[in-house]
Every structure is written in structure tokens, then in C-alpha cells.
Amino acid sequence: MKTCGIIAEYNPFHAGHIHQLKQIRNQFDAIVVITSGYFSQRGLPSLLSPYDKTRLALEYGADLVCLLPVQYTCQSAEYFVKYAMESLHYLGIDALCFGSECHSIKQLDNWYQNLKAQPIDPSHSQQRSTPVQIQPNDLLAMYYVANCKNYNIEPFCIPRDSSFASATSLRQSFFDGNKEPFSQYFHIEQYWQNYYPYLKTTLLLTSLADLETFFEARLKKAAQADTWESFLEQAISKNYSKARIQRTCLMILLQIKKAEMQNLTFQQTQVLGFNEIGQQLLKANKGKKI
């Protein structure tokens, strides 16, 4: 079977994802999705549980859905892609499909080569370190293309269609009180303000020395704020993007320390769901890290 992989967040699942699955089904025999769980790559709580993501993905065309655990998910674009691609590689995919604003494999590869050639300041966010202004989806796509080369996987790019509402706009619309497609599956409590009291307590009661074993002791001062938005306003700086702060806070809440992340290696693929074709794929890969 000719198999195509998708790296997805589904936060939330929407019409653009259905369009992608349909496009792939016309050209491939099997579709494997690897998705994030309760938190996204940018450190946001996910409106959909991994099980509802699986249900919807299988309903609209996927054959096998696997989970990318949170310690792999909540990484900068480079490492998020690295771990997701390792997982898909073990499942023997032939191609990787992704959306892109620029819709050019050559341009994405050029951006990656330019980034590699430029000295990176580790104190800067990844977005600010790129040599040109790149859209967030193209930042991920740039690393998809680079990793496809490493694994001899064909990169398959679909242009992003502006007629489909973005995940960001759908989340905002839902929290503004509007009914959205698939909102019957949404978990309304999944936003940062609900987690902030626990984060604030942890930051205020943890010593600076112990916070250093996580990622960022400077957040202790910002934790004087009463709301998540006020906390973010104080924590974000030119060197620390919103996404980086969110990921850091998540690691503190989950008690995942800096040393654990530095020694992080891919362990195994975690299966969430499959149909008959997906079952065949699993049998074909029996004995691997699944």
C-alpha cells in the first residue's frame, strides 16, 4: 500500500482538515495521522481530546491514528517535527502531506538551508531567529521538508485555502459563544485561565533554585498577576515568545524538568485508533516501536 502521513493538531478539527484527507485519499491507499493530545505544540490546551480527534479523523478518511505524547508535542517547531517524523518513519510512510502558505517545496527547502547557515541565538524564539519572515505553518513545513530528506519520504504540499476558517479563529469564535462545526466534542474548560491558579501556586511556592531545574525562574515574578492574560503580558519579551512561555508553563505544571527534556529520545508510537486498513499497517510493522 502506498501510505501518506499527516502530522496534525486538530485544535480543533475543521473543514480544512477534511479537505486535506480527501485530497490524500485520491492519491494514496492508506493515511496515517499522528496527532497531539490534550495540549498543542504552542502549549495551548486542546479543545478536543485525543480520542475525539481520533474518532473524527477515522470518520473522514484516516486509517490509523497515533498519539504524539506531550513531552514530544510541546517543543519548538524543529523538535516537534523531529519526533513526529520519527514516529511516522517507524510506520513506513511513503509520503508526508502538509499545508503551506507558500506552496513550494523548493522555497521551503531554501528557507531551511538559509536558516542552517545563520548563527542562532538560543535566547531568541525560533520565529525571531529565522532569516526571513515566515508564516507559522510554513515554519513547520520547512522542517517537514528537511526531515523528509532524512527518511527518504516524499513531501506532499497542499496550498492553504483561505476560504476555510483557521483553527485560531474557530477557537476564538467558540469562546465568544458561537456554535462551531464539531463543537459538540469541544471541552469548554480547556483554556489557560483555568490552569493558571495551579500554575500561579506552583510558581509562588517553588524556590528559585528549584524553578531553575525546570525552564525559567523569571516567571516567578510574573506570577504575582491575578489573571493568565496579565501573567503573559509580564512574561513575554523580545527573547521569549508567547508560545515559548506557554510551553514552559506547561512543563512546570506537568513537572517535566529541563534535564529530562535534554535527554529526551523517541521511545515508541502510541496507537489511538484504526480501521481495517490501519490494522493491516500495524501487522506489517509488527515488532517495531509500536
mmCIF file of C-alpha atoms in Angstrom:
data_model
loop_
_atom_site.group_PDB
_atom_site.id
_atom_site.type_symbol
_atom_site.label_atom_id
_atom_site.label_comp_id
_atom_site.label_asym_id
_atom_site.label_seq_id
_atom_site.Cartn_x
_atom_site.Cartn_y
_atom_site.Cartn_z
ATOM 1 C CA MET A 1 0.000 0.000 0.000
ATOM 2 C CA LYS A 2 1.172 3.494 -0.806
ATOM 3 C CA THR A 3 0.910 5.307 2.522
ATOM 4 C CA CYS A 4 0.757 9.014 3.343
ATOM 5 C CA GLY A 5 1.349 10.515 6.773
ATOM 6 C CA ILE A 6 -0.138 13.619 8.377
ATOM 7 C CA ILE A 7 1.168 15.468 11.438
ATOM 8 C CA ALA A 8 -1.867 17.161 12.978
ATOM 9 C CA GLU A 9 -3.006 19.174 15.979
ATOM 10 C CA TYR A 10 -6.791 19.131 15.323
ATOM 11 C CA ASN A 11 -7.287 22.006 17.764
ATOM 12 C CA PRO A 12 -9.997 21.926 16.625
ATOM 13 C CA PHE A 13 -10.746 19.566 13.733
ATOM 14 C CA HIS A 14 -12.277 21.600 10.881
ATOM 15 C CA ALA A 15 -13.214 21.743 7.194
ATOM 16 C CA GLY A 16 -9.604 22.312 6.090
ATOM 17 C CA HIS A 17 -8.620 19.005 7.668
ATOM 18 C CA ILE A 18 -11.471 17.215 5.859
ATOM 19 C CA HIS A 19 -10.288 18.774 2.592
ATOM 20 C CA GLN A 20 -6.741 17.542 3.252
ATOM 21 C CA LEU A 21 -7.894 13.990 3.995
ATOM 22 C CA LYS A 22 -9.995 13.927 0.802
ATOM 23 C CA GLN A 23 -7.077 15.176 -1.293
ATOM 24 C CA ILE A 24 -4.795 12.479 0.079
ATOM 25 C CA ARG A 25 -7.373 9.701 -0.311
ATOM 26 C CA ASN A 26 -7.489 10.416 -4.053
ATOM 27 C CA GLN A 27 -3.769 9.647 -4.372
ATOM 28 C CA PHE A 28 -2.852 7.146 -1.648
ATOM 29 C CA ASP A 29 -4.041 3.755 -0.399
ATOM 30 C CA ALA A 30 -3.619 4.462 3.311
ATOM 31 C CA ILE A 31 -3.459 7.509 5.592
ATOM 32 C CA VAL A 32 -1.620 7.615 8.931
ATOM 33 C CA VAL A 33 -2.209 10.558 11.272
ATOM 34 C CA ILE A 34 -0.051 11.401 14.243
ATOM 35 C CA THR A 35 -1.697 13.950 16.484
ATOM 36 C CA SER A 36 -1.029 15.859 19.667
ATOM 37 C CA GLY A 37 -3.086 15.078 22.762
ATOM 38 C CA TYR A 38 -4.525 17.438 25.372
ATOM 39 C CA PHE A 39 -2.006 20.212 24.605
ATOM 40 C CA SER A 40 -0.719 21.603 21.323
ATOM 41 C CA GLN A 41 2.756 22.379 20.008
ATOM 42 C CA ARG A 42 2.328 26.013 21.055
ATOM 43 C CA GLY A 43 1.486 24.955 24.607
ATOM 44 C CA LEU A 44 -2.254 25.600 24.279
ATOM 45 C CA PRO A 45 -4.878 23.361 25.906
ATOM 46 C CA SER A 46 -6.632 21.446 23.132
ATOM 47 C CA LEU A 47 -10.398 21.768 22.735
ATOM 48 C CA LEU A 48 -10.605 18.168 21.538
ATOM 49 C CA SER A 49 -9.457 15.122 23.466
ATOM 50 C CA PRO A 50 -7.103 12.770 21.593
ATOM 51 C CA TYR A 51 -9.953 10.240 21.451
ATOM 52 C CA ASP A 52 -12.358 12.645 19.756
ATOM 53 C CA LYS A 53 -9.576 13.681 17.374
ATOM 54 C CA THR A 54 -9.176 10.003 16.524
ATOM 55 C CA ARG A 55 -12.922 9.474 16.056
ATOM 56 C CA LEU A 56 -13.191 12.400 13.626
ATOM 57 C CA ALA A 57 -10.003 11.598 11.713
ATOM 58 C CA LEU A 58 -11.125 7.992 11.124
ATOM 59 C CA GLU A 59 -14.622 9.119 10.154
ATOM 60 C CA TYR A 60 -13.302 11.479 7.490
ATOM 61 C CA GLY A 61 -10.669 9.287 5.875
ATOM 62 C CA ALA A 62 -7.731 8.360 8.105
ATOM 63 C CA ASP A 63 -6.873 4.680 8.553
ATOM 64 C CA LEU A 64 -4.541 4.786 11.544
ATOM 65 C CA VAL A 65 -4.232 7.486 14.228
ATOM 66 C CA CYS A 66 -1.339 7.646 16.693
ATOM 67 C CA LEU A 67 -0.515 9.932 19.592
ATOM 68 C CA LEU A 68 2.491 12.192 19.935
ATOM 69 C CA PRO A 69 2.986 12.376 23.739
ATOM 70 C CA VAL A 70 3.049 15.786 25.380
ATOM 71 C CA GLN A 71 6.809 15.869 26.034
ATOM 72 C CA TYR A 72 7.365 15.494 22.265
ATOM 73 C CA THR A 73 4.467 17.764 21.294
ATOM 74 C CA CYS A 74 5.271 20.862 23.355
ATOM 75 C CA GLN A 75 8.538 21.648 21.616
ATOM 76 C CA SER A 76 9.804 24.283 19.235
ATOM 77 C CA ALA A 77 8.880 23.629 15.591
ATOM 78 C CA GLU A 78 12.186 21.877 14.852
ATOM 79 C CA TYR A 79 11.865 19.277 17.612
ATOM 80 C CA PHE A 80 8.095 18.855 17.306
ATOM 81 C CA VAL A 81 8.627 17.845 13.670
ATOM 82 C CA LYS A 82 11.662 15.687 14.509
ATOM 83 C CA TYR A 83 9.795 13.487 16.996
ATOM 84 C CA ALA A 84 6.616 13.280 14.907
ATOM 85 C CA MET A 85 8.614 12.270 11.835
ATOM 86 C CA GLU A 86 10.483 9.612 13.798
ATOM 87 C CA SER A 87 7.148 8.135 14.800
ATOM 88 C CA LEU A 88 5.793 8.158 11.238
ATOM 89 C CA HIS A 89 9.055 6.713 9.907
ATOM 90 C CA TYR A 90 8.558 3.621 12.050
ATOM 91 C CA LEU A 91 5.176 3.150 10.395
ATOM 92 C CA GLY A 92 6.751 3.058 6.949
ATOM 93 C CA ILE A 93 5.032 6.013 5.261
ATOM 94 C CA ASP A 94 5.916 6.834 1.650
ATOM 95 C CA ALA A 95 4.887 10.492 1.708
ATOM 96 C CA LEU A 96 4.051 13.290 4.132
ATOM 97 C CA CYS A 97 1.229 15.724 3.398
ATOM 98 C CA PHE A 98 1.062 19.199 4.931
ATOM 99 C CA GLY A 99 -0.460 22.597 4.276
ATOM 100 C CA SER A 100 1.653 25.576 3.287
ATOM 101 C CA GLU A 101 1.140 29.257 2.600
ATOM 102 C CA CYS A 102 3.939 29.450 0.041
ATOM 103 C CA HIS A 103 3.074 26.056 -1.551
ATOM 104 C CA SER A 104 6.620 25.485 -2.805
ATOM 105 C CA ILE A 105 8.839 22.605 -1.705
ATOM 106 C CA LYS A 106 11.827 24.389 -3.263
ATOM 107 C CA GLN A 107 11.146 27.619 -1.360
ATOM 108 C CA LEU A 108 10.688 25.738 1.917
ATOM 109 C CA ASP A 109 13.982 23.945 1.363
ATOM 110 C CA ASN A 110 15.730 27.246 0.570
ATOM 111 C CA TRP A 111 14.445 28.773 3.791
ATOM 112 C CA TYR A 112 15.728 25.785 5.743
ATOM 113 C CA GLN A 113 19.176 25.974 4.138
ATOM 114 C CA ASN A 114 19.378 29.706 4.894
ATOM 115 C CA LEU A 115 18.348 29.068 8.492
ATOM 116 C CA LYS A 116 21.032 26.409 8.897
ATOM 117 C CA ALA A 117 23.661 28.812 7.579
ATOM 118 C CA GLN A 118 22.719 31.567 10.034
ATOM 119 C CA PRO A 119 24.055 31.616 13.619
ATOM 120 C CA ILE A 120 21.180 31.100 16.051
ATOM 121 C CA ASP A 121 20.865 32.941 19.340
ATOM 122 C CA PRO A 122 19.461 30.295 21.739
ATOM 123 C CA SER A 123 17.851 33.013 23.866
ATOM 124 C CA HIS A 124 15.626 34.058 20.941
ATOM 125 C CA SER A 125 12.389 32.423 19.893
ATOM 126 C CA GLN A 126 12.597 30.249 16.807
ATOM 127 C CA GLN A 127 10.313 32.561 14.837
ATOM 128 C CA ARG A 128 12.570 35.545 15.563
ATOM 129 C CA SER A 129 15.668 33.548 14.649
ATOM 130 C CA THR A 130 14.563 32.804 11.098
ATOM 131 C CA PRO A 131 16.384 34.829 8.406
ATOM 132 C CA VAL A 132 13.115 35.944 6.762
ATOM 133 C CA GLN A 133 9.548 36.429 7.968
ATOM 134 C CA ILE A 134 7.901 33.020 7.619
ATOM 135 C CA GLN A 135 4.274 32.142 8.343
ATOM 136 C CA PRO A 136 3.828 29.697 11.269
ATOM 137 C CA ASN A 137 2.592 26.868 9.038
ATOM 138 C CA ASP A 138 5.499 27.355 6.653
ATOM 139 C CA LEU A 139 7.904 27.262 9.612
ATOM 140 C CA LEU A 140 6.652 23.752 10.361
ATOM 141 C CA ALA A 141 6.581 22.885 6.645
ATOM 142 C CA MET A 142 10.223 23.929 6.299
ATOM 143 C CA TYR A 143 11.193 21.289 8.875
ATOM 144 C CA TYR A 144 8.859 18.727 7.308
ATOM 145 C CA VAL A 145 10.754 19.046 4.027
ATOM 146 C CA ALA A 146 14.140 18.757 5.761
ATOM 147 C CA ASN A 147 13.104 15.644 7.696
ATOM 148 C CA CYS A 148 11.551 14.029 4.628
ATOM 149 C CA LYS A 149 15.029 14.097 3.088
ATOM 150 C CA ASN A 150 16.458 12.295 6.109
ATOM 151 C CA TYR A 151 13.957 9.456 5.809
ATOM 152 C CA ASN A 152 13.580 9.330 2.013
ATOM 153 C CA ILE A 153 9.919 10.333 2.326
ATOM 154 C CA GLU A 154 8.162 12.322 -0.397
ATOM 155 C CA PRO A 155 6.955 15.770 0.784
ATOM 156 C CA PHE A 156 3.439 16.428 -0.499
ATOM 157 C CA CYS A 157 2.330 20.035 -0.139
ATOM 158 C CA ILE A 158 -1.273 21.326 -0.274
ATOM 159 C CA PRO A 159 -1.852 25.101 -0.576
ATOM 160 C CA ARG A 160 -3.766 26.568 2.342
ATOM 161 C CA ASP A 161 -7.244 27.666 1.294
ATOM 162 C CA SER A 162 -8.306 30.953 2.924
ATOM 163 C CA SER A 163 -11.971 30.003 2.467
ATOM 164 C CA PHE A 164 -11.552 27.568 5.356
ATOM 165 C CA ALA A 165 -11.664 29.196 8.784
ATOM 166 C CA SER A 166 -8.397 28.782 10.679
ATOM 167 C CA ALA A 167 -8.135 26.817 13.921
ATOM 168 C CA THR A 168 -7.248 30.062 15.737
ATOM 169 C CA SER A 169 -10.385 31.854 14.511
ATOM 170 C CA LEU A 170 -12.581 28.837 15.305
ATOM 171 C CA ARG A 171 -11.260 28.677 18.869
ATOM 172 C CA GLN A 172 -11.853 32.386 19.379
ATOM 173 C CA SER A 173 -15.337 32.203 17.892
ATOM 174 C CA PHE A 174 -16.228 29.274 20.145
ATOM 175 C CA PHE A 175 -15.020 31.040 23.287
ATOM 176 C CA ASP A 176 -17.012 34.110 22.164
ATOM 177 C CA GLY A 177 -20.126 31.945 22.500
ATOM 178 C CA ASN A 178 -20.703 30.838 18.909
ATOM 179 C CA LYS A 179 -21.575 27.322 17.830
ATOM 180 C CA GLU A 180 -18.909 25.876 15.543
ATOM 181 C CA PRO A 181 -18.663 22.669 13.473
ATOM 182 C CA PHE A 182 -17.895 19.702 15.752
ATOM 183 C CA SER A 183 -18.302 21.930 18.824
ATOM 184 C CA GLN A 184 -20.339 19.136 20.430
ATOM 185 C CA TYR A 185 -16.947 17.490 21.009
ATOM 186 C CA PHE A 186 -15.256 20.597 22.450
ATOM 187 C CA HIS A 187 -14.167 20.808 26.082
ATOM 188 C CA ILE A 188 -15.004 24.385 27.053
ATOM 189 C CA GLU A 189 -12.825 24.241 30.183
ATOM 190 C CA GLN A 190 -9.717 23.799 28.017
ATOM 191 C CA TYR A 191 -8.175 27.260 28.164
ATOM 192 C CA TRP A 192 -5.194 28.571 30.111
ATOM 193 C CA GLN A 193 -7.065 30.713 32.633
ATOM 194 C CA ASN A 194 -8.479 27.510 34.138
ATOM 195 C CA TYR A 195 -4.961 26.162 34.678
ATOM 196 C CA TYR A 196 -3.479 29.440 35.841
ATOM 197 C CA PRO A 197 -4.402 29.170 39.571
ATOM 198 C CA TYR A 198 -2.430 25.906 39.759
ATOM 199 C CA LEU A 199 0.470 27.394 37.831
ATOM 200 C CA LYS A 200 0.485 30.522 39.981
ATOM 201 C CA THR A 201 0.517 28.483 43.206
ATOM 202 C CA THR A 202 3.349 26.318 41.913
ATOM 203 C CA LEU A 203 5.447 29.297 40.847
ATOM 204 C CA LEU A 204 4.924 31.212 44.079
ATOM 205 C CA LEU A 205 5.636 28.237 46.363
ATOM 206 C CA THR A 206 8.623 26.861 44.446
ATOM 207 C CA SER A 207 12.050 28.265 45.219
ATOM 208 C CA LEU A 208 14.082 29.981 42.524
ATOM 209 C CA ALA A 209 16.673 27.205 42.763
ATOM 210 C CA ASP A 210 14.040 24.529 42.105
ATOM 211 C CA LEU A 211 12.473 26.537 39.285
ATOM 212 C CA GLU A 212 15.869 26.639 37.588
ATOM 213 C CA THR A 213 15.659 22.843 37.262
ATOM 214 C CA PHE A 214 12.634 23.404 35.053
ATOM 215 C CA PHE A 215 12.975 26.103 32.421
ATOM 216 C CA GLU A 216 12.505 29.638 33.636
ATOM 217 C CA ALA A 217 12.837 31.043 37.147
ATOM 218 C CA ARG A 218 11.956 34.563 35.907
ATOM 219 C CA LEU A 219 8.292 33.530 35.692
ATOM 220 C CA LYS A 220 8.055 33.640 39.484
ATOM 221 C CA LYS A 221 7.808 37.431 39.445
ATOM 222 C CA ALA A 222 5.140 37.412 36.734
ATOM 223 C CA ALA A 223 3.060 35.019 38.864
ATOM 224 C CA GLN A 224 2.022 37.965 41.042
ATOM 225 C CA ALA A 225 -0.551 38.678 38.313
ATOM 226 C CA ASP A 226 -4.163 37.722 39.008
ATOM 227 C CA THR A 227 -5.072 36.505 35.528
ATOM 228 C CA TRP A 228 -3.421 34.410 32.837
ATOM 229 C CA GLU A 229 -3.521 37.279 30.335
ATOM 230 C CA SER A 230 -1.826 39.639 32.796
ATOM 231 C CA PHE A 231 0.762 36.978 33.555
ATOM 232 C CA LEU A 232 1.510 36.549 29.838
ATOM 233 C CA GLU A 233 1.814 40.303 29.332
ATOM 234 C CA GLN A 234 4.514 40.447 32.008
ATOM 235 C CA ALA A 235 6.286 37.269 30.926
ATOM 236 C CA ILE A 236 6.569 37.840 27.169
ATOM 237 C CA SER A 237 9.637 39.717 25.958
ATOM 238 C CA LYS A 238 11.666 40.081 22.762
ATOM 239 C CA ASN A 239 13.529 36.894 23.703
ATOM 240 C CA TYR A 240 10.530 34.908 24.971
ATOM 241 C CA SER A 241 7.563 34.458 22.634
ATOM 242 C CA LYS A 242 4.033 33.679 23.774
ATOM 243 C CA ALA A 243 4.345 30.086 22.556
ATOM 244 C CA ARG A 244 7.626 29.599 24.386
ATOM 245 C CA ILE A 245 6.131 30.915 27.633
ATOM 246 C CA GLN A 246 3.089 28.635 27.240
ATOM 247 C CA ARG A 247 5.273 25.580 26.651
ATOM 248 C CA THR A 248 7.456 26.469 29.630
ATOM 249 C CA CYS A 249 4.439 26.878 31.904
ATOM 250 C CA LEU A 250 3.067 23.547 30.771
ATOM 251 C CA MET A 251 6.329 21.802 31.608
ATOM 252 C CA ILE A 252 6.249 23.359 35.084
ATOM 253 C CA LEU A 253 2.662 22.222 35.620
ATOM 254 C CA LEU A 254 3.497 18.692 34.456
ATOM 255 C CA GLN A 255 6.747 18.669 36.475
ATOM 256 C CA ILE A 256 8.863 17.845 33.430
ATOM 257 C CA LYS A 257 12.360 19.118 34.187
ATOM 258 C CA LYS A 258 14.972 20.593 31.885
ATOM 259 C CA ALA A 259 17.329 17.614 32.253
ATOM 260 C CA GLU A 260 14.582 15.202 31.202
ATOM 261 C CA MET A 261 13.948 17.193 28.031
ATOM 262 C CA GLN A 262 17.645 17.437 27.177
ATOM 263 C CA ASN A 263 17.934 13.642 27.330
ATOM 264 C CA LEU A 264 14.662 13.043 25.511
ATOM 265 C CA THR A 265 14.741 10.280 22.902
ATOM 266 C CA PHE A 266 11.994 8.726 20.826
ATOM 267 C CA GLN A 267 10.538 5.679 22.579
ATOM 268 C CA GLN A 268 7.612 4.233 20.653
ATOM 269 C CA THR A 269 4.498 5.013 18.648
ATOM 270 C CA GLN A 270 1.264 5.028 20.682
ATOM 271 C CA VAL A 271 -1.785 3.844 18.747
ATOM 272 C CA LEU A 272 -5.093 5.652 19.341
ATOM 273 C CA GLY A 273 -7.343 4.012 16.744
ATOM 274 C CA PHE A 274 -7.530 2.292 13.363
ATOM 275 C CA ASN A 275 -9.809 0.691 10.773
ATOM 276 C CA GLU A 276 -9.186 -2.469 8.713
ATOM 277 C CA ILE A 277 -6.558 -0.785 6.543
ATOM 278 C CA GLY A 278 -4.865 0.628 9.641
ATOM 279 C CA GLN A 279 -4.860 -2.848 11.164
ATOM 280 C CA GLN A 280 -3.027 -4.135 8.088
ATOM 281 C CA LEU A 281 -0.438 -1.371 8.503
ATOM 282 C CA LEU A 282 0.111 -2.329 12.138
ATOM 283 C CA LYS A 283 0.530 -6.008 11.220
ATOM 284 C CA ALA A 284 3.041 -5.053 8.520
ATOM 285 C CA ASN A 285 5.059 -3.144 11.124
ATOM 286 C CA LYS A 286 4.792 -5.753 13.873
ATOM 287 C CA GLY A 287 7.921 -5.843 16.019
ATOM 288 C CA LYS A 288 8.746 -2.164 15.587
ATOM 289 C CA LYS A 289 8.402 0.534 18.295
ATOM 290 C CA ILE A 290 4.587 0.450 18.310
#
